[in-house]
Coordinates of N, CA and C in Angstrom, one line a residue:
M13 N 58.9 29.8 -114.7 CA 58.5 28.4 -114.1 C 59.3 28.5 -113.0
P14 N 60.3 29.1 -112.3 CA 60.3 28.9 -111.1 C 59.3 29.6 -110.0
L15 N 58.8 30.4 -110.4 CA 57.9 31.2 -109.7 C 56.7 30.2 -109.7
L16 N 56.2 29.6 -110.5 CA 55.1 29.0 -110.4 C 55.5 27.4 -109.4
R17 N 56.7 26.8 -109.3 CA 56.8 25.7 -108.8 C 56.8 26.4 -107.4
L18 N 57.8 28.0 -106.9 CA 57.1 28.2 -105.8 C 55.7 28.4 -105.3
F19 N 54.8 29.1 -106.1 CA 53.4 28.9 -105.7 C 52.7 28.3 -105.8
I20 N 53.1 27.0 -106.0 CA 52.7 25.4 -106.1 C 53.1 24.9 -104.5
K21 N 54.1 25.2 -104.4 CA 54.7 24.6 -102.9 C 54.1 25.6 -101.8
L22 N 53.6 26.7 -102.0 CA 53.3 27.5 -100.9 C 51.7 27.5 -100.8
L23 N 51.3 27.1 -101.9 CA 49.7 27.0 -101.7 C 49.0 26.6 -100.6
P24 N 49.5 25.1 -100.5 CA 48.9 24.6 -99.2 C 48.6 25.4 -97.9
W25 N 49.7 26.2 -97.5 CA 50.1 27.0 -96.5 C 48.9 28.1 -96.5
I26 N 49.0 28.7 -98.0 CA 47.6 29.7 -98.3 C 46.5 29.6 -97.7
I27 N 46.3 27.9 -98.3 CA 44.9 27.8 -97.8 C 44.7 28.0 -96.6
V28 N 45.8 26.8 -95.8 CA 45.7 26.9 -94.2 C 45.5 28.2 -93.5
L29 N 46.1 29.2 -94.2 CA 46.1 30.3 -93.6 C 44.8 31.3 -93.6
V30 N 43.8 31.1 -94.8 CA 42.7 32.0 -95.3 C 41.7 31.1 -94.2
A31 N 41.7 29.7 -94.3 CA 40.9 29.0 -93.8 C 41.2 29.3 -92.5
G32 N 42.1 29.5 -90.9 CA 42.1 29.5 -90.1 C 41.7 31.1 -89.6
F33 N 41.8 31.9 -90.8 CA 41.2 33.2 -90.8 C 39.5 33.2 -90.5
F34 N 38.8 32.5 -91.4 CA 37.7 32.1 -91.3 C 37.0 31.8 -90.4
F35 N 37.9 30.7 -89.7 CA 37.4 30.4 -88.7 C 37.5 30.7 -87.6
W36 N 38.4 31.6 -87.3 CA 38.5 32.4 -86.2 C 37.4 33.4 -86.4
R37 N 37.0 34.1 -87.3 CA 36.1 34.8 -87.6 C 34.8 34.5 -86.8
F38 N 34.7 33.1 -87.4 CA 33.7 32.1 -87.3 C 33.0 32.1 -85.5
I39 N 34.5 31.7 -84.9 CA 34.3 32.0 -83.6 C 34.0 32.7 -82.8
R40 N 34.9 33.8 -83.1 CA 34.4 35.2 -82.4 C 32.8 35.8 -82.8
D41 N 32.6 35.7 -83.3 CA 31.0 35.8 -83.6 C 30.2 35.0 -83.1
F42 N 30.2 33.9 -83.0 CA 29.7 33.1 -82.1 C 29.2 33.3 -80.5
F43 N 30.6 33.3 -80.0 CA 30.5 33.8 -78.6 C 30.6 35.2 -78.4
D44 N 30.5 36.3 -79.1 CA 30.2 37.7 -79.1 C 28.7 38.1 -79.8
E45 N 28.1 37.0 -79.9 CA 26.7 37.4 -80.8 C 25.6 37.6 -78.9
P46 N 25.9 36.7 -78.2 CA 24.8 36.6 -77.1 C 24.8 37.8 -76.2
A47 N 26.3 38.2 -76.1 CA 26.7 39.4 -75.3 C 25.9 40.8 -75.9
A48 N 25.9 40.6 -77.3 CA 25.5 41.9 -78.6 C 24.0 42.2 -77.8
K49 N 23.4 40.6 -77.6 CA 21.7 40.8 -77.8 C 21.5 41.0 -76.4
K50 N 22.3 41.1 -75.4 CA 21.8 41.0 -74.1 C 21.8 42.4 -73.6
E51 N 20.8 42.3 -73.2 CA 19.7 44.1 -72.5 C 20.9 44.5 -71.8
P52 N 21.4 46.1 -71.4 CA 22.0 46.3 -70.6 C 21.5 46.7 -69.1
E53 N 22.1 46.1 -68.0 CA 21.2 46.3 -67.1 C 21.5 47.2 -66.4
V54 N 20.0 47.7 -65.9 CA 19.2 48.7 -65.1 C 19.8 48.9 -63.7
V55 N 20.3 49.9 -62.9 CA 20.8 49.7 -61.7 C 20.1 51.2 -61.2
V56 N 18.7 50.7 -60.0 CA 18.0 51.9 -59.4 C 19.0 52.1 -58.3
N57 N 19.1 53.1 -57.7 CA 19.8 53.6 -56.5 C 19.0 54.6 -55.8
Y58 N 19.2 54.8 -54.5 CA 18.4 55.8 -53.7 C 18.9 57.1 -54.1
N59 N 19.8 57.2 -54.5 CA 20.0 58.8 -55.1 C 19.8 59.2 -55.9
T60 N 19.3 58.3 -57.2 CA 18.4 58.7 -58.0 C 16.9 59.1 -57.5
V61 N 15.9 58.4 -56.6 CA 15.2 58.5 -55.5 C 15.4 60.0 -54.6
L62 N 16.1 60.3 -54.2 CA 16.6 61.4 -53.2 C 16.4 62.7 -54.2
T63 N 17.2 62.4 -55.4 CA 17.2 63.6 -56.5 C 16.0 64.1 -56.8
S64 N 15.1 63.2 -57.1 CA 13.8 63.3 -58.1 C 13.0 63.8 -56.9
V65 N 12.9 63.4 -55.8 CA 12.1 63.9 -54.7 C 12.7 65.5 -54.5
E66 N 13.4 65.7 -53.9 CA 14.3 67.1 -53.7 C 14.0 67.8 -55.1
D67 N 14.0 67.5 -56.1 CA 13.4 68.4 -56.9 C 12.3 68.9 -57.1
L68 N 11.2 68.1 -56.5 CA 9.9 68.5 -56.3 C 9.5 69.8 -55.3
G69 N 10.5 69.9 -54.5 CA 10.8 71.0 -53.5 C 9.2 71.1 -52.7
K70 N 8.6 71.9 -52.3 CA 7.3 72.0 -51.8 C 6.0 71.7 -52.9
M71 N 5.1 70.8 -52.8 CA 4.3 70.6 -53.8 C 3.0 71.2 -53.4
E72 N 2.3 71.9 -54.0 CA 1.3 72.2 -53.6 C 0.0 70.9 -54.2
L73 N -0.4 70.7 -53.0 CA -1.6 69.2 -53.4 C -3.0 69.7 -53.5
V74 N -3.6 70.8 -52.6 CA -5.1 70.9 -52.4 C -4.9 72.5 -52.3
R75 N -6.3 73.1 -52.9 CA -6.5 74.5 -52.7 C -7.8 74.5 -52.0
Y76 N -8.2 74.8 -51.0 CA -9.3 75.4 -50.5 C -9.9 77.0 -50.6
N77 N -10.8 77.0 -51.2 CA -11.5 78.4 -51.2 C -12.6 78.6 -50.4
F78 N -13.0 80.2 -49.7 CA -13.8 80.3 -48.9 C -14.3 81.6 -49.1
K79 N -15.6 81.5 -48.8 CA -16.8 82.3 -49.2 C -17.1 83.1 -47.4
D80 N -17.2 84.0 -47.2 CA -17.5 84.2 -45.9 C -18.1 85.6 -45.4
V81 N -18.9 86.0 -44.4 CA -19.2 87.1 -44.0 C -18.6 87.3 -42.8
V82 N -17.6 88.3 -42.3 CA -17.1 88.2 -41.2 C -17.8 89.7 -40.4
E83 N -17.7 89.5 -39.3 CA -18.0 90.8 -38.3 C -16.6 90.9 -37.6
Y84 N -16.4 91.8 -37.4 CA -15.4 92.5 -36.8 C -15.6 93.4 -35.5
E85 N -15.5 93.5 -34.5 CA -16.3 94.4 -33.5 C -15.0 95.3 -32.1
K86 N -14.5 96.0 -32.0 CA -13.9 96.6 -31.2 C -14.4 97.4 -30.3
N87 N -13.9 97.2 -28.9 CA -14.6 98.2 -27.9 C -13.6 99.5 -28.2
V88 N -13.7 100.7 -28.4 CA -12.9 101.6 -28.4 C -13.1 102.5 -27.3
S89 N -13.8 102.3 -26.5 CA -14.2 103.0 -25.4 C -15.1 102.6 -24.5
R90 N -15.2 102.6 -22.8 CA -16.6 102.1 -22.8 C -17.5 103.5 -22.2
W91 N -17.3 104.5 -23.0 CA -18.2 105.3 -23.1 C -19.0 105.9 -24.5
V92 N -18.5 104.4 -25.2 CA -19.2 104.8 -26.8 C -19.6 103.2 -27.1
P93 N -20.5 103.3 -28.0 CA -20.4 102.0 -28.4 C -19.7 101.1 -29.3
K94 N -19.6 100.1 -29.2 CA -18.4 99.2 -29.9 C -18.7 99.6 -31.6
S95 N -17.2 99.9 -31.8 CA -16.8 99.5 -33.7 C -17.3 98.6 -34.4
K96 N -17.8 98.5 -35.2 CA -18.1 97.1 -35.9 C -18.0 97.1 -37.4
V97 N -17.3 96.2 -37.9 CA -17.2 96.3 -39.4 C -17.3 95.0 -39.8
V98 N -18.3 94.9 -40.9 CA -18.7 93.8 -41.8 C -18.0 93.5 -42.9
L99 N -17.5 92.2 -43.3 CA -16.8 92.4 -44.7 C -17.6 90.8 -45.1
I100 N -17.5 90.9 -46.5 CA -18.1 89.9 -47.1 C -16.2 89.4 -48.0
V101 N -16.2 88.5 -47.5 CA -14.5 87.9 -47.9 C -14.4 86.9 -48.6
S102 N -13.5 86.6 -49.6 CA -13.2 85.4 -50.1 C -12.0 85.3 -49.8
G103 N -11.5 83.7 -49.9 CA -9.9 83.4 -49.0 C -9.6 82.1 -49.6
E104 N -8.4 81.7 -49.6 CA -8.3 80.9 -49.9 C -6.6 80.4 -49.0
A105 N -6.9 78.7 -48.7 CA -5.3 78.1 -48.3 C -5.1 77.0 -49.1
V106 N -3.6 77.0 -49.4 CA -2.7 75.9 -49.8 C -2.2 75.3 -49.1
G107 N -2.5 73.4 -49.2 CA -2.1 72.5 -48.6 C -0.4 72.0 -49.5
C108 N 0.6 71.9 -49.0 CA 1.6 71.2 -49.3 C 2.7 70.6 -48.6
V109 N 3.3 69.7 -49.0 CA 4.5 68.9 -48.5 C 5.7 69.2 -48.9
D110 N 6.7 69.4 -48.2 CA 7.9 69.7 -48.4 C 8.9 68.4 -48.6
F111 N 9.4 68.3 -49.8 CA 9.8 67.1 -50.5 C 11.5 67.3 -49.9
T112 N 11.9 68.7 -49.7 CA 13.2 68.6 -49.5 C 13.2 68.4 -48.2
K113 N 12.9 68.2 -47.4 CA 12.7 67.2 -46.0 C 13.4 66.1 -45.8
I114 N 13.0 65.5 -47.3 CA 13.1 64.0 -47.2 C 15.0 63.9 -47.0
T115 N 15.4 63.1 -46.2 CA 17.0 62.6 -46.1 C 17.3 61.0 -46.7
K116 N 18.6 60.7 -46.6 CA 18.9 59.3 -47.3 C 18.0 58.6 -46.1
A117 N 18.2 58.6 -44.8 CA 17.8 57.9 -43.7 C 16.2 57.9 -43.9
D118 N 15.6 58.4 -44.8 CA 14.4 58.1 -44.6 C 13.6 57.0 -45.9
I119 N 14.7 57.0 -46.7 CA 14.9 56.3 -48.2 C 15.1 55.0 -47.4
V120 N 14.2 53.5 -47.6 CA 14.8 52.3 -47.1 C 14.4 51.5 -48.5
F121 N 15.3 51.1 -48.9 CA 15.1 49.6 -50.0 C 15.1 48.5 -49.4
E122 N 14.1 47.8 -49.4 CA 13.5 46.1 -49.0 C 14.1 45.1 -50.1
G123 N 14.9 44.3 -50.3 CA 14.9 43.5 -51.6 C 15.0 44.3 -53.0
D124 N 14.6 43.8 -53.6 CA 14.6 44.2 -55.1 C 13.5 44.8 -55.5
S125 N 12.2 44.8 -54.6 CA 10.9 45.2 -56.0 C 10.3 46.1 -54.7
L126 N 11.1 46.7 -53.2 CA 10.1 47.5 -52.3 C 11.2 48.6 -52.1
V127 N 10.6 49.6 -51.8 CA 10.9 51.0 -51.3 C 10.4 51.6 -50.3
Q128 N 10.4 51.6 -48.9 CA 9.6 52.7 -48.1 C 10.3 54.1 -48.1
I129 N 9.4 55.0 -48.2 CA 9.9 56.5 -48.6 C 9.0 57.2 -47.0
G130 N 9.7 57.8 -46.0 CA 9.1 58.4 -44.9 C 9.0 60.0 -45.6
V131 N 7.7 60.4 -45.5 CA 7.3 62.0 -46.2 C 7.2 62.4 -45.1
P132 N 7.2 63.8 -45.6 CA 6.9 64.9 -44.2 C 5.6 65.0 -43.9
E133 N 5.3 65.6 -42.8 CA 3.8 66.2 -42.4 C 3.1 66.7 -43.5
P134 N 1.9 67.2 -43.7 CA 1.4 68.0 -44.7 C 1.8 69.2 -43.7
E135 N 1.7 70.9 -44.5 CA 1.4 71.5 -43.7 C 0.8 72.6 -44.9
I136 N 0.3 73.6 -44.6 CA -0.7 74.9 -45.3 C 0.4 76.0 -45.8
C137 N 1.0 75.9 -47.2 CA 1.9 76.6 -47.8 C 1.8 78.3 -47.2
Y138 N 0.2 78.4 -47.4 CA 0.2 79.9 -47.6 C -1.3 80.1 -47.4
Y139 N -1.7 80.7 -46.8 CA -3.4 81.0 -46.4 C -3.4 82.7 -46.8
K140 N -4.5 83.3 -47.1 CA -4.9 84.5 -47.6 C -6.1 84.9 -47.9
V141 N -6.5 86.4 -48.0 CA -7.5 86.5 -48.5 C -7.3 87.3 -49.7
D142 N -8.3 87.1 -50.8 CA -8.4 87.9 -52.2 C -8.9 89.3 -51.9
H143 N -8.3 90.2 -51.6 CA -8.7 91.6 -51.8 C -9.7 92.0 -53.0
S144 N -9.5 91.5 -53.9 CA -10.0 91.7 -55.4 C -11.4 91.2 -55.2
K145 N -11.8 90.1 -54.5 CA -12.6 89.7 -54.4 C -14.0 89.7 -53.0
S146 N -13.2 90.6 -52.2 CA -13.9 90.7 -50.9 C -14.1 92.4 -50.8
K147 N -15.2 92.8 -50.4 CA -15.5 94.1 -49.9 C -16.3 94.4 -48.5
V148 N -16.0 95.7 -47.9 CA -16.5 96.0 -46.5 C -18.1 96.1 -46.7
F149 N -18.7 95.5 -46.4 CA -20.3 95.5 -46.5 C -20.6 96.8 -45.2
S150 N -20.4 97.1 -44.3 CA -21.3 98.1 -43.6 C -19.9 98.5 -42.7
K151 N -20.0 99.8 -42.1 CA -19.2 100.2 -40.7 C -20.2 101.0 -39.7
E152 N -19.8 100.3 -38.5 CA -21.0 101.3 -37.6 C -19.7 101.5 -36.9
N153 N -19.9 103.0 -36.3 CA -19.3 103.8 -34.6 C -18.2 103.6 -35.3
T154 N -17.3 103.8 -36.3 CA -15.8 104.0 -36.6 C -15.1 104.8 -36.0
Y155 N -15.8 106.6 -35.6 CA -14.9 107.4 -35.0 C -14.2 107.7 -35.8
F156 N -14.4 108.1 -37.1 CA -12.8 108.4 -37.4 C -11.8 107.7 -38.0
Q157 N -12.2 106.1 -37.5 CA -10.9 105.6 -37.4 C -11.4 103.9 -38.6
D158 N -11.8 104.4 -39.5 CA -12.2 103.7 -41.0 C -11.0 102.7 -41.2
A159 N -10.1 103.7 -41.8 CA -8.8 102.7 -42.5 C -8.1 101.7 -41.5
S160 N -8.0 102.1 -40.2 CA -7.2 101.1 -39.4 C -8.4 100.1 -38.8
L161 N -9.9 100.1 -38.8 CA -10.6 99.3 -38.6 C -10.5 98.1 -39.8
V162 N -10.8 98.9 -40.6 CA -11.1 97.9 -41.8 C -9.6 97.2 -42.3
E163 N -8.5 97.9 -42.0 CA -6.7 96.6 -42.0 C -7.3 95.8 -41.0
E164 N -7.4 95.8 -39.7 CA -7.6 95.2 -38.6 C -8.8 93.8 -38.8
S165 N -9.8 94.4 -39.6 CA -10.8 93.3 -39.7 C -10.4 92.4 -40.8
Y166 N -9.5 92.5 -41.9 CA -9.0 92.1 -42.8 C -8.0 90.9 -42.4
K167 N -7.0 91.5 -41.3 CA -6.2 90.5 -41.0 C -6.8 89.6 -39.7
Y168 N -7.8 90.0 -39.1 CA -8.8 88.9 -38.6 C -9.6 87.9 -39.5
A169 N -10.1 88.7 -40.4 CA -10.5 87.4 -41.5 C -9.7 86.8 -41.9
E170 N -8.4 86.9 -42.0 CA -7.2 86.1 -42.8 C -6.8 85.0 -41.9
R171 N -6.9 85.4 -40.8 CA -6.8 84.6 -39.4 C -7.9 83.3 -39.8
N172 N -8.8 83.6 -39.7 CA -10.0 82.9 -40.1 C -10.0 81.7 -41.1
V173 N -9.4 82.7 -42.4 CA -9.4 81.5 -43.6 C -8.4 80.5 -42.8
K174 N -7.6 80.5 -42.2 CA -6.1 79.7 -41.7 C -7.3 78.6 -40.8
K175 N -7.4 79.1 -39.9 CA -8.8 78.3 -39.0 C -9.7 77.5 -39.8
A176 N -10.4 78.0 -40.9 CA -11.9 77.4 -41.7 C -11.0 76.0 -42.1
A177 N -9.9 76.2 -42.7 CA -9.0 75.2 -43.5 C -8.5 74.5 -42.7
L178 N -8.1 74.3 -41.4 CA -7.7 73.2 -40.7 C -8.9 72.5 -40.2
R179 N -9.8 73.3 -39.9 CA -11.3 72.7 -39.6 C -12.1 71.7 -40.6
S180 N -11.7 72.4 -41.9 CA -12.1 71.5 -42.8 C -11.8 70.2 -43.6
G181 N -10.6 70.0 -43.1 CA -9.7 69.1 -42.9 C -8.5 69.0 -44.3
I182 N -7.8 70.2 -44.6 CA -7.1 70.5 -45.2 C -5.7 69.8 -45.4
L183 N -5.5 69.5 -44.0 CA -4.0 68.5 -44.2 C -4.1 67.4 -43.9
R184 N -5.4 66.6 -43.8 CA -5.7 65.3 -44.1 C -5.6 65.0 -45.5
Q185 N -6.5 65.9 -46.5 CA -6.6 66.0 -47.5 C -5.0 65.9 -48.3
T186 N -4.3 67.2 -47.9 CA -2.8 67.0 -48.6 C -2.4 65.7 -48.6
Q187 N -2.2 65.3 -47.5 CA -1.6 64.1 -47.5 C -1.9 62.6 -48.4
E188 N -3.7 62.3 -48.2 CA -4.0 61.9 -49.3 C -3.5 62.2 -50.8
N189 N -3.6 63.5 -51.0 CA -3.0 63.6 -52.5 C -1.6 63.6 -52.8
A190 N -0.7 63.5 -51.6 CA 0.5 63.5 -52.1 C 1.0 61.9 -52.2
E191 N 0.3 61.0 -51.6 CA 0.1 59.7 -51.8 C -0.6 59.0 -53.2
K192 N -1.6 59.9 -54.0 CA -1.9 60.1 -55.0 C -1.1 60.1 -56.3
V193 N 0.0 61.2 -55.9 CA 0.5 62.1 -56.8 C 1.6 61.5 -56.9
L194 N 2.6 61.1 -55.6 CA 3.7 61.1 -55.6 C 4.2 59.3 -55.6
K195 N 3.4 58.5 -55.4 CA 3.6 57.2 -55.1 C 3.8 56.6 -56.9
P196 N 2.5 56.9 -57.6 CA 2.8 56.4 -59.0 C 4.3 57.1 -59.8
M197 N 4.5 58.1 -59.6 CA 5.5 58.7 -60.1 C 7.0 58.1 -59.7
L198 N 7.1 57.9 -58.5 CA 8.3 57.4 -57.6 C 8.3 55.7 -58.2
E199 N 7.0 55.0 -58.3 CA 7.0 53.5 -59.0 C 7.5 53.9 -60.3
E200 N 7.3 54.8 -61.1 CA 7.7 54.8 -62.5 C 9.3 54.7 -62.7
I201 N 9.8 55.6 -61.6 CA 11.3 56.4 -61.3 C 12.3 54.9 -60.9
T202 N 11.7 54.2 -59.9 CA 12.6 53.2 -59.3 C 12.2 51.7 -59.5
G203 N 11.0 51.4 -60.2 CA 10.4 50.0 -60.7 C 10.2 49.7 -59.9
R204 N 10.1 50.1 -58.7 CA 9.7 49.0 -57.5 C 8.6 49.6 -56.9
R205 N 8.0 49.0 -56.2 CA 6.8 49.1 -55.6 C 7.2 50.2 -54.4
V206 N 5.8 51.3 -54.0 CA 6.6 52.4 -53.4 C 5.4 52.2 -52.2
V207 N 6.2 52.3 -50.7 CA 5.5 52.7 -49.7 C 5.5 54.1 -48.9
L208 N 4.8 54.7 -48.8 CA 4.8 55.7 -48.4 C 4.2 56.0 -46.9
V209 N 5.2 56.3 -45.9 CA 5.1 56.5 -44.5 C 5.4 57.8 -44.2
Q210 N 4.7 58.2 -42.6 CA 5.1 59.3 -41.9 C 6.5 59.3 -41.6
Q211 N 7.2 60.4 -42.0 CA 8.3 60.4 -41.4 C 8.7 61.0 -40.3
R212 N 9.4 59.8 -39.3 CA 9.4 59.8 -38.1 C 10.4 61.3 -37.3
R213 N 9.5 61.8 -36.4 CA 9.9 62.9 -35.6 C 10.7 62.6 -34.5
I214 N 12.0 63.4 -34.3 CA 12.9 63.2 -33.1 C 12.0 64.1 -32.2
E215 N 11.7 63.5 -31.4 CA 11.2 64.8 -30.0 C 12.8 65.0 -29.5
N216 N 12.3 66.5 -28.9 CA 13.4 66.6 -28.0 C 13.7 66.2 -26.6
P217 N 14.6 66.3 -26.5 CA 14.8 65.6 -25.1 C 14.0 66.6 -23.8
K218 N 13.3 66.0 -22.9 CA 13.1 67.1 -21.6 C 14.1 67.1 -20.6
L219 N 14.0 68.4 -20.6 CA 15.3 69.1 -19.5 C 14.9 69.0 -18.1
P220 N 15.9 68.6 -17.5 CA 15.5 68.3 -16.0 C 15.2 69.6 -15.3
P221 N 14.1 69.4 -14.4 CA 13.7 70.4 -13.5 C 14.5 71.1 -12.7
K222 N 14.3 72.4 -12.8 CA 15.4 73.5 -12.4 C 15.7 73.2 -10.5
R223 N 16.4 73.0 -9.8 CA 16.2 73.3 -8.3 C 16.5 74.6 -8.0

């Protein structure tokens, strides 16, 4: 009986404690629920852009293939006719942009929706003659210098590949392809509109004339 009377006396306090506990749980869940549903904030900074661009390195953006007949003449002596080698040449030139040249100064954020990136000038990565698809068509008056004259002829043909690529507008095409490839990729990375501009070049100051 004494225990029953003690329990009856403590019952109101037990009810208050249980009700308080459930009330505290309800209040906590009510205020924590919006925070749980809130999407995590995404922060994009230029370090992310810079790392992504630098990882590209030299990106090959266009390849020009050439097929040509090259005549190489050399005057060995005024007493003998000129030496002449005719080649049927296959060659290629590749245009690229070196993205490792992009620095922090070339990346400018404008507000929350735009980023401007200075892109290096396009360049010819390499040019070469494909010897497996090229051949000597004819040789005239080589005077036992066949090997050296053929080698000179191929070097001359290789230089012509570079000149032909430049005349054909490989650098302009490289720049256009860079924008087509790089712009969508960087917009996906940054979530912003990307504007590509030509990287500013710092001209060397002119030295004063010597006296």
